[in-house]
Coordinates of C-alpha atoms and ligand atoms in Angstrom, one line a residue:
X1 CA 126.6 92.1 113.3
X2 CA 124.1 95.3 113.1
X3 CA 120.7 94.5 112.6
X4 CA 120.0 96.3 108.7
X5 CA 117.5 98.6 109.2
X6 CA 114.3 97.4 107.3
X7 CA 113.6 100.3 104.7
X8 CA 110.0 102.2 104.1
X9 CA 108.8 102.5 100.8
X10 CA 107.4 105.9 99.7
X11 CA 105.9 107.1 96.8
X12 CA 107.1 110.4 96.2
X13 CA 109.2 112.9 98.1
X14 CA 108.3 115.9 100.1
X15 CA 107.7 119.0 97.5
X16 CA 110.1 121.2 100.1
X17 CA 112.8 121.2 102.0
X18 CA 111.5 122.5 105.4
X19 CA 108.8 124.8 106.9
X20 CA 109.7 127.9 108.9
X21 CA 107.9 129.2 111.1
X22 CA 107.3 133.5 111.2
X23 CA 105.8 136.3 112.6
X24 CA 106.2 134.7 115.8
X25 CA 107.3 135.8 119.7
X26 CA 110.4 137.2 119.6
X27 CA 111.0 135.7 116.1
X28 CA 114.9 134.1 117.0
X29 CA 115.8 130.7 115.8
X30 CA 113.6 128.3 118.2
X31 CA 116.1 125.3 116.2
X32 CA 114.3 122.6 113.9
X33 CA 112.9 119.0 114.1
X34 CA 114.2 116.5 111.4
X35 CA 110.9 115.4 109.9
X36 CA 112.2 111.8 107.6
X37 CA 110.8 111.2 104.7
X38 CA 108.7 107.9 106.1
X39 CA 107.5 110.2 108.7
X40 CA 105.7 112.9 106.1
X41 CA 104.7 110.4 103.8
X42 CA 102.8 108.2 107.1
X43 CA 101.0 111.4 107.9
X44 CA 100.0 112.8 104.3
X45 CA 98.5 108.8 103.9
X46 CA 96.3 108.9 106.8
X47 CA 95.9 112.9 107.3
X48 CA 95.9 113.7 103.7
X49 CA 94.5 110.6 101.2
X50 CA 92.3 109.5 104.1
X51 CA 93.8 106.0 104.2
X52 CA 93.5 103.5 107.6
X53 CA 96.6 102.4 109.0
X54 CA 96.5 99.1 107.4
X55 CA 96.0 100.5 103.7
X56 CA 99.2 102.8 104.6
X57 CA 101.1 100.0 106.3
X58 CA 101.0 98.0 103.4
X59 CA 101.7 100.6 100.8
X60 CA 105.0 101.0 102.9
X61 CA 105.5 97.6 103.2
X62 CA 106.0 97.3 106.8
X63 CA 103.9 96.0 109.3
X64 CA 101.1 97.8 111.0
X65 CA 102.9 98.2 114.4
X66 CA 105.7 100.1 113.1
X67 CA 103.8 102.0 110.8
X68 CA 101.4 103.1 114.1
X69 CA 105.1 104.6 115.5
X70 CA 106.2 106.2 112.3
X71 CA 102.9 108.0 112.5
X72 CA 102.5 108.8 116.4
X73 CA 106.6 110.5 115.7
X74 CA 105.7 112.4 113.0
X75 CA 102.4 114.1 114.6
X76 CA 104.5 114.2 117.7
X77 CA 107.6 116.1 115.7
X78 CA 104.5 118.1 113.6
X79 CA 103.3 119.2 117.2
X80 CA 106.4 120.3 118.7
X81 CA 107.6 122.3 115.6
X82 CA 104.4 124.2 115.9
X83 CA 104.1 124.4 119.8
X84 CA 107.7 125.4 119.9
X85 CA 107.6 127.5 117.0
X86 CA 110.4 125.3 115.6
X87 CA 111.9 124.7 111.8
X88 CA 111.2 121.3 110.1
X89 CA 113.3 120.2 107.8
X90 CA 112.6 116.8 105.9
X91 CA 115.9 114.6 105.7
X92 CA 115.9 111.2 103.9
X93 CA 115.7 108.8 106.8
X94 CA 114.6 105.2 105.7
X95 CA 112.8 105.7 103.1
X96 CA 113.2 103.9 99.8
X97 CA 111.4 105.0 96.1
X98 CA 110.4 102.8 93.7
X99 CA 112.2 105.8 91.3
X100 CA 115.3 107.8 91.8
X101 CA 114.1 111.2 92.3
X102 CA 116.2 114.6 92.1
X103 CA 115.9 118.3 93.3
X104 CA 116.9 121.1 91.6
X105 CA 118.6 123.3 93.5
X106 CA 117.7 126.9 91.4
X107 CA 113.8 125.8 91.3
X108 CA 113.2 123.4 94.1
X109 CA 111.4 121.2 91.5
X110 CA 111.3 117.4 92.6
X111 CA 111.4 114.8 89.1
X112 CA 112.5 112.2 88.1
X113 CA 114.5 111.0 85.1
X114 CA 113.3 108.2 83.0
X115 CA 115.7 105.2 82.2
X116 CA 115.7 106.3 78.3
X117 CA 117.3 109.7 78.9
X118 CA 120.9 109.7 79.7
X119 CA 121.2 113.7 79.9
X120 CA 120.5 115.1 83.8
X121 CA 118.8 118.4 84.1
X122 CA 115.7 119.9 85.8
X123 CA 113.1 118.9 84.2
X124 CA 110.9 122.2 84.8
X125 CA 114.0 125.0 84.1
X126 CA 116.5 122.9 82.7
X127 CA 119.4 123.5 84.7
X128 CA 121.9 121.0 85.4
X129 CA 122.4 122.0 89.4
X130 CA 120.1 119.2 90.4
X131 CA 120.7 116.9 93.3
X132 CA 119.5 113.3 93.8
X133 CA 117.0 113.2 96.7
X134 CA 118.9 110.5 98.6
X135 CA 122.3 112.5 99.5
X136 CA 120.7 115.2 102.5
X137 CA 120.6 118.6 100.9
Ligands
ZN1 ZN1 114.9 123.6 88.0

């Protein structure tokens, strides 16, 4: 029987999609790395909110071991995307949120919906052509 992966709690989703690079030698498509969502949110902990790996590790609720290689693949991913003038997109990964979140897809606004309200729309333009975060793209 497979092993269930063990999932990594975030608090909030990547604000974007992806980064592109430009302006850059011979400006074709270089391709992208796939940046998961427990790999931004291990790197804006420590980078970012200044946290030590066991305050992050614990926010994510896994141990600090695997929250050390979560890191080290994200700066390594960060690194090549920049060396290598590369794409990253963010996909989904293993990540769990304590909320469903959604994206709309005419603003790009991340939100989520409290439990109270039934009706599903943006909550920044209003539209209904919103996504949940989970599903990639
Ligand atoms: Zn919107």
């Amino acid at each position: 029987m497979p092993r269930r992966r063990k999932l990594r709690k975030i608090v909030a989703p990547p604000g974007f999609r992806g980064y592109k690079p430009y302006g850059f030698r011979g400006g074709r498509n270089n391709g992208h790395v796939d940046l998961l969502y427990e790999e931004y949110e291990a790197i804006k902990l420590v980078d970012y909110d200044l946290m030590n790996h066991l305050e992050a590790s614990s926010l994510m609720g896994i141990s600090r071991p695997t929250f050390a290689r979560i890191y080290e693949s994200a700066r390594r991913k960060i690194a090549q995307a920049l060396a290598e003038s590369r794409e990253i997109r963010t996909v989904y990964g293993n990540a769990y949120m304590d909320k469903t979140w959604y994206i709309c897809n005419d603003c790009n606004a991340r939100f989520t919906i409290p439990d109270s309200i039934n009706h599903y729309t943006c909550a920044i333009c209003k539209s209904e052509n919103i996504s949940s975060v989970t599903s990639n793209n």
